[in-house]
mmCIF file of C-alpha atoms in Angstrom:
data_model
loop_
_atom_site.group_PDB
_atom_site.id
_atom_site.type_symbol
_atom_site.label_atom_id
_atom_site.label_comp_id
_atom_site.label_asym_id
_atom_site.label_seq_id
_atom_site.Cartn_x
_atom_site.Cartn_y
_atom_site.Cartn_z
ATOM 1 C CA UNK A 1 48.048 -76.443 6.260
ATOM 2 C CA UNK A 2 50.544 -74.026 3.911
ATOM 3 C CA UNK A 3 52.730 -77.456 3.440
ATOM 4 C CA UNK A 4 52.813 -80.362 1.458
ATOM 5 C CA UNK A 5 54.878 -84.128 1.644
ATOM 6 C CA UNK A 6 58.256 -84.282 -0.241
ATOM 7 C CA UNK A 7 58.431 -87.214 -2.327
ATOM 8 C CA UNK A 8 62.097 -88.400 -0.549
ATOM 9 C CA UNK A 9 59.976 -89.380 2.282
ATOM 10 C CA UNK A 10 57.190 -90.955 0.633
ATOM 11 C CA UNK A 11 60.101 -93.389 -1.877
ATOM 12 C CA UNK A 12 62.017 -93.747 1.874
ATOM 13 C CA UNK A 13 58.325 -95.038 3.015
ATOM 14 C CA UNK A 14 57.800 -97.308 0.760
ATOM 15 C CA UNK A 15 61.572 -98.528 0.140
ATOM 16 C CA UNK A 16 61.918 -99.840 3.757
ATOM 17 C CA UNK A 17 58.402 -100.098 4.881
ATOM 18 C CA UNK A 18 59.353 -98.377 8.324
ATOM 19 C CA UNK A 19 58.235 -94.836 9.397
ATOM 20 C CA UNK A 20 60.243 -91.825 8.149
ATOM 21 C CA UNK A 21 60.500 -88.699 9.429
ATOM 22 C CA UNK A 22 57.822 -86.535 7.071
ATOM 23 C CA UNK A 23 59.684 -82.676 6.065
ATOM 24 C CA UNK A 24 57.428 -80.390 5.814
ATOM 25 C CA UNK A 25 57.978 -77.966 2.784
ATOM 26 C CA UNK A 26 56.008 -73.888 3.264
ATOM 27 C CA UNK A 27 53.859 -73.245 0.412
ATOM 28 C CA UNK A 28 54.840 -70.559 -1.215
ATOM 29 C CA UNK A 29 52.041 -67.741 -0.888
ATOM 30 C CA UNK A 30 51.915 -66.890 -4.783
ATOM 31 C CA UNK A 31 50.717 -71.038 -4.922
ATOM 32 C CA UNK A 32 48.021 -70.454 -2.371
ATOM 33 C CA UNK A 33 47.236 -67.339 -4.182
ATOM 34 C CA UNK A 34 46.703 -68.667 -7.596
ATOM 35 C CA UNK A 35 44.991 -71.882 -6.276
ATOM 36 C CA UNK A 36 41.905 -69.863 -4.639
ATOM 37 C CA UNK A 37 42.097 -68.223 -8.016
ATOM 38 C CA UNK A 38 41.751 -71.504 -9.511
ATOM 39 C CA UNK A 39 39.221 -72.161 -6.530
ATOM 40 C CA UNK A 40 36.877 -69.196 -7.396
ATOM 41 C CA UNK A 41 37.351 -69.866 -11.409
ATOM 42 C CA UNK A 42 35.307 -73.299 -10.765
ATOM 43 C CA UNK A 43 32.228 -71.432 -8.961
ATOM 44 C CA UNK A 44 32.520 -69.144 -11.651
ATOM 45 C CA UNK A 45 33.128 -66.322 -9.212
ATOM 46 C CA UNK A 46 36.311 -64.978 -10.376
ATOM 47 C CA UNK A 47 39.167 -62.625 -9.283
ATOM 48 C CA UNK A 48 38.268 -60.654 -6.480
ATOM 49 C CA UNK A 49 39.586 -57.464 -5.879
ATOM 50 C CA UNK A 50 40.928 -56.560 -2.583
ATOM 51 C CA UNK A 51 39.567 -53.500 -0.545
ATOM 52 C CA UNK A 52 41.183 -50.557 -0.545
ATOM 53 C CA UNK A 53 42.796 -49.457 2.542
ATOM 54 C CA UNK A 54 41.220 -47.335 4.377
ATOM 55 C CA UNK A 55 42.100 -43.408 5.029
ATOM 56 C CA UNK A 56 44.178 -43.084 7.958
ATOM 57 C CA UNK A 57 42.493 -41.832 10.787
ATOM 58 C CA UNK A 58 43.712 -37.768 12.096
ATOM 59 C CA UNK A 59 46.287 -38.303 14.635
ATOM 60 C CA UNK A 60 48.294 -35.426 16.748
ATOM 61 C CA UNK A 61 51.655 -36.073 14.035
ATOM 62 C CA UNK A 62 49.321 -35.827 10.598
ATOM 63 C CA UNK A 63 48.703 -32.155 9.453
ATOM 64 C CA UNK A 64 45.222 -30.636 9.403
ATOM 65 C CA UNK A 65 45.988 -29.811 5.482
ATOM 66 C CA UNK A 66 47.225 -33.544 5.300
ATOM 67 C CA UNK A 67 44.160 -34.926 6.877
ATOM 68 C CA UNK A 68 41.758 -32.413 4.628
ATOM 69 C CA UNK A 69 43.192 -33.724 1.793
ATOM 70 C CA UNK A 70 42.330 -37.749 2.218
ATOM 71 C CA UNK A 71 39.023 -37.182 3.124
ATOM 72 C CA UNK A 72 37.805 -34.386 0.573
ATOM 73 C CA UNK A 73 36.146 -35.556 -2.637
ATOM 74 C CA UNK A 74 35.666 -33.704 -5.543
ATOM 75 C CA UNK A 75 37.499 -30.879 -7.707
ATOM 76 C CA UNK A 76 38.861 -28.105 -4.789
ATOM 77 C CA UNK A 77 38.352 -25.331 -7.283
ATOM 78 C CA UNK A 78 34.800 -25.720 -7.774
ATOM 79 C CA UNK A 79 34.148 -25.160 -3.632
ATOM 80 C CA UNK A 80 33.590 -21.750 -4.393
ATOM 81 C CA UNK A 81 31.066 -21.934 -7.268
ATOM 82 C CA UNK A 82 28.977 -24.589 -5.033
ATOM 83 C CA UNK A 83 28.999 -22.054 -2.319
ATOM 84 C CA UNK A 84 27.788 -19.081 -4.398
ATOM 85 C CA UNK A 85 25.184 -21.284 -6.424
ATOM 86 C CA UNK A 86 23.938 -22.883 -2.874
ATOM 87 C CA UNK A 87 23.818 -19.613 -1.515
ATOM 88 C CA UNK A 88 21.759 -18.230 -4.756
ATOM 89 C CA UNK A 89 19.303 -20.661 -3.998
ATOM 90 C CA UNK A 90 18.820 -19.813 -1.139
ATOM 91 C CA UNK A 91 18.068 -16.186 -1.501
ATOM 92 C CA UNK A 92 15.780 -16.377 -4.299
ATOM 93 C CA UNK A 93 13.627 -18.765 -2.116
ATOM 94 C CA UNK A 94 13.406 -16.775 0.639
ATOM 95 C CA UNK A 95 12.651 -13.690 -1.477
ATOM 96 C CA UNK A 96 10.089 -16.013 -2.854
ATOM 97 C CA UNK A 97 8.331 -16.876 0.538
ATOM 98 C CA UNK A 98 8.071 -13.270 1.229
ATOM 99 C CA UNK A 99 6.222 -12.314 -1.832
ATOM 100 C CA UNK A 100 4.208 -15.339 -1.618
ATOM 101 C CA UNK A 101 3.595 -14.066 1.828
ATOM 102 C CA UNK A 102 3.206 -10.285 1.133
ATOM 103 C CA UNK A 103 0.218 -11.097 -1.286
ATOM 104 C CA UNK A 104 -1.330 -13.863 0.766
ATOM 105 C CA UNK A 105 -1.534 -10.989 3.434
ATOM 106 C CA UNK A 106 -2.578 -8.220 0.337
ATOM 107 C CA UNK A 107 -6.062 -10.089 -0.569
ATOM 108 C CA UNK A 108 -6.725 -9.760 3.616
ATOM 109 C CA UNK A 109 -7.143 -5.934 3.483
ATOM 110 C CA UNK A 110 -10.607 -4.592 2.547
ATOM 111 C CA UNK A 111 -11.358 -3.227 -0.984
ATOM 112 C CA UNK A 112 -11.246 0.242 -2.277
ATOM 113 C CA UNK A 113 -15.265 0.265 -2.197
ATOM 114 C CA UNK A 114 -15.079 -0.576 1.500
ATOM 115 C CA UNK A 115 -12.299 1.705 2.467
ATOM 116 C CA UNK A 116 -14.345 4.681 0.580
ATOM 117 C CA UNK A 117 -16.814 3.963 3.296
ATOM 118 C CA UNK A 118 -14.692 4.127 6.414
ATOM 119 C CA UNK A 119 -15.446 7.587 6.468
ATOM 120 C CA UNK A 120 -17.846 10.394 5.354
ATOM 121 C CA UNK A 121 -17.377 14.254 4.720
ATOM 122 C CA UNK A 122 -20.505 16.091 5.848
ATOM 123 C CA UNK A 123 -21.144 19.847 4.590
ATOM 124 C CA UNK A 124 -22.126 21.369 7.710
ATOM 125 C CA UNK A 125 -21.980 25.254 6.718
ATOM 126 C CA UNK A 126 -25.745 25.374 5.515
ATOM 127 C CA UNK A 127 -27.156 23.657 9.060
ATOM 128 C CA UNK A 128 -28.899 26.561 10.697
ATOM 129 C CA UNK A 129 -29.150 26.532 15.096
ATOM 130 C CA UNK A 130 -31.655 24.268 16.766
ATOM 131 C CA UNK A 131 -31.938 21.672 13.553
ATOM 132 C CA UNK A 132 -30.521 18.745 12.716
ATOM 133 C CA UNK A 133 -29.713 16.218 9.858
ATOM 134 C CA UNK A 134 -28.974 12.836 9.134
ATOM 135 C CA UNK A 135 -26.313 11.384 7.112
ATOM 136 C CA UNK A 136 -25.274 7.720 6.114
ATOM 137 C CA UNK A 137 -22.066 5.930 7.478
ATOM 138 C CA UNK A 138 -21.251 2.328 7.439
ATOM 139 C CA UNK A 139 -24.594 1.692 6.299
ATOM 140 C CA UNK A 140 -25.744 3.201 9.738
ATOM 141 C CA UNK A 141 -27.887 6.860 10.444
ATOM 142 C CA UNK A 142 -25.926 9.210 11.633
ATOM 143 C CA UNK A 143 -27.731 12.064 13.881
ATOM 144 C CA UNK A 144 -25.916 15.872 13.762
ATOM 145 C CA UNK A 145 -27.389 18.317 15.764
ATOM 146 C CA UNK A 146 -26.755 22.202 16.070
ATOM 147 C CA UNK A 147 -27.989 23.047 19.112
ATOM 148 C CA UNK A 148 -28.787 26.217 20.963
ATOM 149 C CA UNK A 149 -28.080 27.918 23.804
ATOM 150 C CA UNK A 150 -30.748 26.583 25.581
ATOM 151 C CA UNK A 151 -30.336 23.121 24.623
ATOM 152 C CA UNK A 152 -26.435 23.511 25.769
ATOM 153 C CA UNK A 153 -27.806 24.640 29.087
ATOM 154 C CA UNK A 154 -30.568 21.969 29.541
ATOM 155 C CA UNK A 155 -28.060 19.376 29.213
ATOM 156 C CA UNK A 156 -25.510 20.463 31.507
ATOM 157 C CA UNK A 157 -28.418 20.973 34.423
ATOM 158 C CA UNK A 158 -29.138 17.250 34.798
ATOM 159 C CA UNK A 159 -28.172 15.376 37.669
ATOM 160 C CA UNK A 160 -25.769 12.272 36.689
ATOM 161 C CA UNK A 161 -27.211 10.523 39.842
ATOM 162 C CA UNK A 162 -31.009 10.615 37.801
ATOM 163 C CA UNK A 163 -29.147 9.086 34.679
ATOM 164 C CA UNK A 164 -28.944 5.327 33.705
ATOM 165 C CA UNK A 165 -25.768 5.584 31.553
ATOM 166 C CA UNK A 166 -23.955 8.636 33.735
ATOM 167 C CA UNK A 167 -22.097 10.864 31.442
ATOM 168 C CA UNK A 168 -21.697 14.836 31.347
ATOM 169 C CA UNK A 169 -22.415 16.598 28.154
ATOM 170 C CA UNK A 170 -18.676 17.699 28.128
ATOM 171 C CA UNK A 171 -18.126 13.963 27.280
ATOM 172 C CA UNK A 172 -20.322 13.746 24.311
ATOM 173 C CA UNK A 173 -19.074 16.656 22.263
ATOM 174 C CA UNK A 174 -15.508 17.531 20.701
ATOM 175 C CA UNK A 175 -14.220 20.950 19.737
ATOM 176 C CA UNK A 176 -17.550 23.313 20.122
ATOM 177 C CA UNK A 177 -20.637 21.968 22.036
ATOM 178 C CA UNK A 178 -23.100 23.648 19.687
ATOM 179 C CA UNK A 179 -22.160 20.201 17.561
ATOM 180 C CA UNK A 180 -23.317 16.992 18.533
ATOM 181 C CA UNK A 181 -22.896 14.194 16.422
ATOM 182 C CA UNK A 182 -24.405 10.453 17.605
ATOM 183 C CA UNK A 183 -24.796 6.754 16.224
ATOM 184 C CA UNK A 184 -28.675 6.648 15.312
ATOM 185 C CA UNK A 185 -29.175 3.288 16.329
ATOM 186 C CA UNK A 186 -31.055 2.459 19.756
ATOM 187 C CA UNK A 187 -29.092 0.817 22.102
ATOM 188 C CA UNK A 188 -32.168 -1.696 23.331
ATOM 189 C CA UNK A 189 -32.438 -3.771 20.123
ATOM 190 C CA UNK A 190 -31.141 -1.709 16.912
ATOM 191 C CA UNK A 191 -33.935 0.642 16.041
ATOM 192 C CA UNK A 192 -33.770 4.143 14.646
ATOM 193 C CA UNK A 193 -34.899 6.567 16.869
ATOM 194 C CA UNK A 194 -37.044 9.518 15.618
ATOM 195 C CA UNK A 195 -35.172 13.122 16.535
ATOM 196 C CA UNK A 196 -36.955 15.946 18.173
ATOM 197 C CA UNK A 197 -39.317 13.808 20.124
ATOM 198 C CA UNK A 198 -39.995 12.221 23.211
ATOM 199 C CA UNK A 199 -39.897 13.640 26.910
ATOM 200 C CA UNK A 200 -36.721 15.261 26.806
ATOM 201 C CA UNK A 201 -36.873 16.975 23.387
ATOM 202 C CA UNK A 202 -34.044 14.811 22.012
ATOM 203 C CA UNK A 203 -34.986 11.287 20.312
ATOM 204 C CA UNK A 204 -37.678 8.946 20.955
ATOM 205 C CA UNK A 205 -37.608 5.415 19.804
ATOM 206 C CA UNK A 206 -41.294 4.538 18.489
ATOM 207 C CA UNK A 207 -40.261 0.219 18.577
ATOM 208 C CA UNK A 208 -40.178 -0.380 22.733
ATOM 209 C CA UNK A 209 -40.643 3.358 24.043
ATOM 210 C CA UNK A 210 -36.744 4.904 25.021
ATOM 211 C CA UNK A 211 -36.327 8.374 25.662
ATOM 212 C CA UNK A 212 -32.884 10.075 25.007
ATOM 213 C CA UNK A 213 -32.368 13.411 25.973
ATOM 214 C CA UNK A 214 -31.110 16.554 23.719
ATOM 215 C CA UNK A 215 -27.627 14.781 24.563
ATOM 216 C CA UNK A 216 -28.214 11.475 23.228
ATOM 217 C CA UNK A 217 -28.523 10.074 26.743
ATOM 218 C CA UNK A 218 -31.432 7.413 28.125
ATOM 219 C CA UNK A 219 -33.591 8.735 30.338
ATOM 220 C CA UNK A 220 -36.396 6.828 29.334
ATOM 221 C CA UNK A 221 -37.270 3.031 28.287
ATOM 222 C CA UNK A 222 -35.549 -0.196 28.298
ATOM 223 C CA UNK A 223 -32.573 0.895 26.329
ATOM 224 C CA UNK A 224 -29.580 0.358 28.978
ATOM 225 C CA UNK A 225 -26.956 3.063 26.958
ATOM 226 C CA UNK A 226 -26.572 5.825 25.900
ATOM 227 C CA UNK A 227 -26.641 6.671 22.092
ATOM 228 C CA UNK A 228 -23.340 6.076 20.687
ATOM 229 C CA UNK A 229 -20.636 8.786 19.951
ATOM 230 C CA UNK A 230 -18.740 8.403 16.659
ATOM 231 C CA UNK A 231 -15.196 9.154 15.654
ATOM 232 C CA UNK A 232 -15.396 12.445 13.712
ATOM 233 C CA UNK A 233 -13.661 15.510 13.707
ATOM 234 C CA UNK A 234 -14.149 19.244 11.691
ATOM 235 C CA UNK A 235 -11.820 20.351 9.022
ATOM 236 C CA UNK A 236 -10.842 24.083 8.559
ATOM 237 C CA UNK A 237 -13.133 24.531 5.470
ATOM 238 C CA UNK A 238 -16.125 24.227 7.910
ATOM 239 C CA UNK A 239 -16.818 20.302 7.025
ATOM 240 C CA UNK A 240 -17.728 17.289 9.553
ATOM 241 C CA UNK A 241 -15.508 14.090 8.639
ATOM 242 C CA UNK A 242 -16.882 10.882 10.432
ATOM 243 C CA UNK A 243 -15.282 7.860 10.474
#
């Protein structure tokens, strides 16, 4: 196809009107060249560039610091700037997570108001033997008693077998057992029981009829527990914390 006819064989052709051997002349390559130049001038398409050729491929003979240096792209010096300002980023959006995170976690614990009720200082030093007061914590009644010596004794003779809720007096009390401390709420449905009533000289519960004894345990009436023991404990100024 890279040939064309020389014109000795077409004149030899015609002169003796007998078949001639046809020499075929190569094209030159620069004529095929420019003639799909020509070619691509009439469809308006132009000179085409020809593709680069491609990187050569890592090989055992080519270098590592050969091979780095066909396929990196960019300025060299400006790895270590792209580093650091990558690595900025990066820190100053983590530090930014946490803080979002630290106050998202802030707004869960409970206000100053609320903490200020976790816990209430009684003044105990004025509560003479055998009475008893009432205080307010956690928008519940709190019942302290000061017991005597009697009372201490009654409530170590009962039988746990007899009790609904079996529990020694030793249980209910911390540091001295003069002091008894206990949740005023009835353990049937909520009620406040009234102190120094009832069969056992302890509380009585007017709403279904329970009977706790001077220990704050049922002996009496559909309540199924025992009055509830608060935390609390007694500083050395003579005071009753609870909570």
């Amino acid at each position: 196809p890279d040939s064309i006819v020389s014109r000795q064989g077409l004149q030899a052709w015609d002169a003796w009107d007998a078949p001639s051997v046809l020499v075929a002349v190569p094209r030159p390559r620069a004529a095929a060249g420019a003639r799909a130049v020509e070619r691509g001038d009439q469809h308006g398409q132009g000179e085409r560039e020809q593709p680069a050729a491609p990187d050569e491929k890592y090989t055992d003979s080519t270098t590592w610091e050969k091979y780095q240096e066909g396929i990196r792209h960019g300025e060299p010096n400006m790895r270590t700037y792209n580093y650091m300002l990558m690595g900025g980023a990066r820190l100053m959006g983590a530090s930014l997570s946490r803080l979002i995170l630290i106050k998202f976690l802030a707004q869960m614990n409970p206000s100053a108001d609320v903490l200020a009720l976790a816990n209430v200082e009684v003044d105990i030093s004025n509560l003479a033997v055998g009475k008893s007061l009432t205080v307010k914590w956690r928008g519940k009644p709190v019942f302290v008693r000061r017991r005597n010596e009697d009372e201490i004794a009654e409530a170590n003779n009962v039988n746990l077998s007899e009790l609904r809720d079996p529990q020694t007096d030793a249980d209910r009390v911390r540091a001295e057992p003069e002091w008894l401390v206990l949740l005023g709420v009835c353990t049937h449905l909520g009620c406040v029981p009234i102190p120094n009533a009832g069969d056992f000289g302890g509380w009585f519960c007017p709403c279904h009829g329970s009977h706790y004894d001077i220990s704050g345990r049922i002996r009496k009436g559909p309540a199924p527990y025992n009055l509830e023991v608060p935390p609390y404990f007694f500083t050395d100024d003579g005071k009753l914390i609870v909570g």
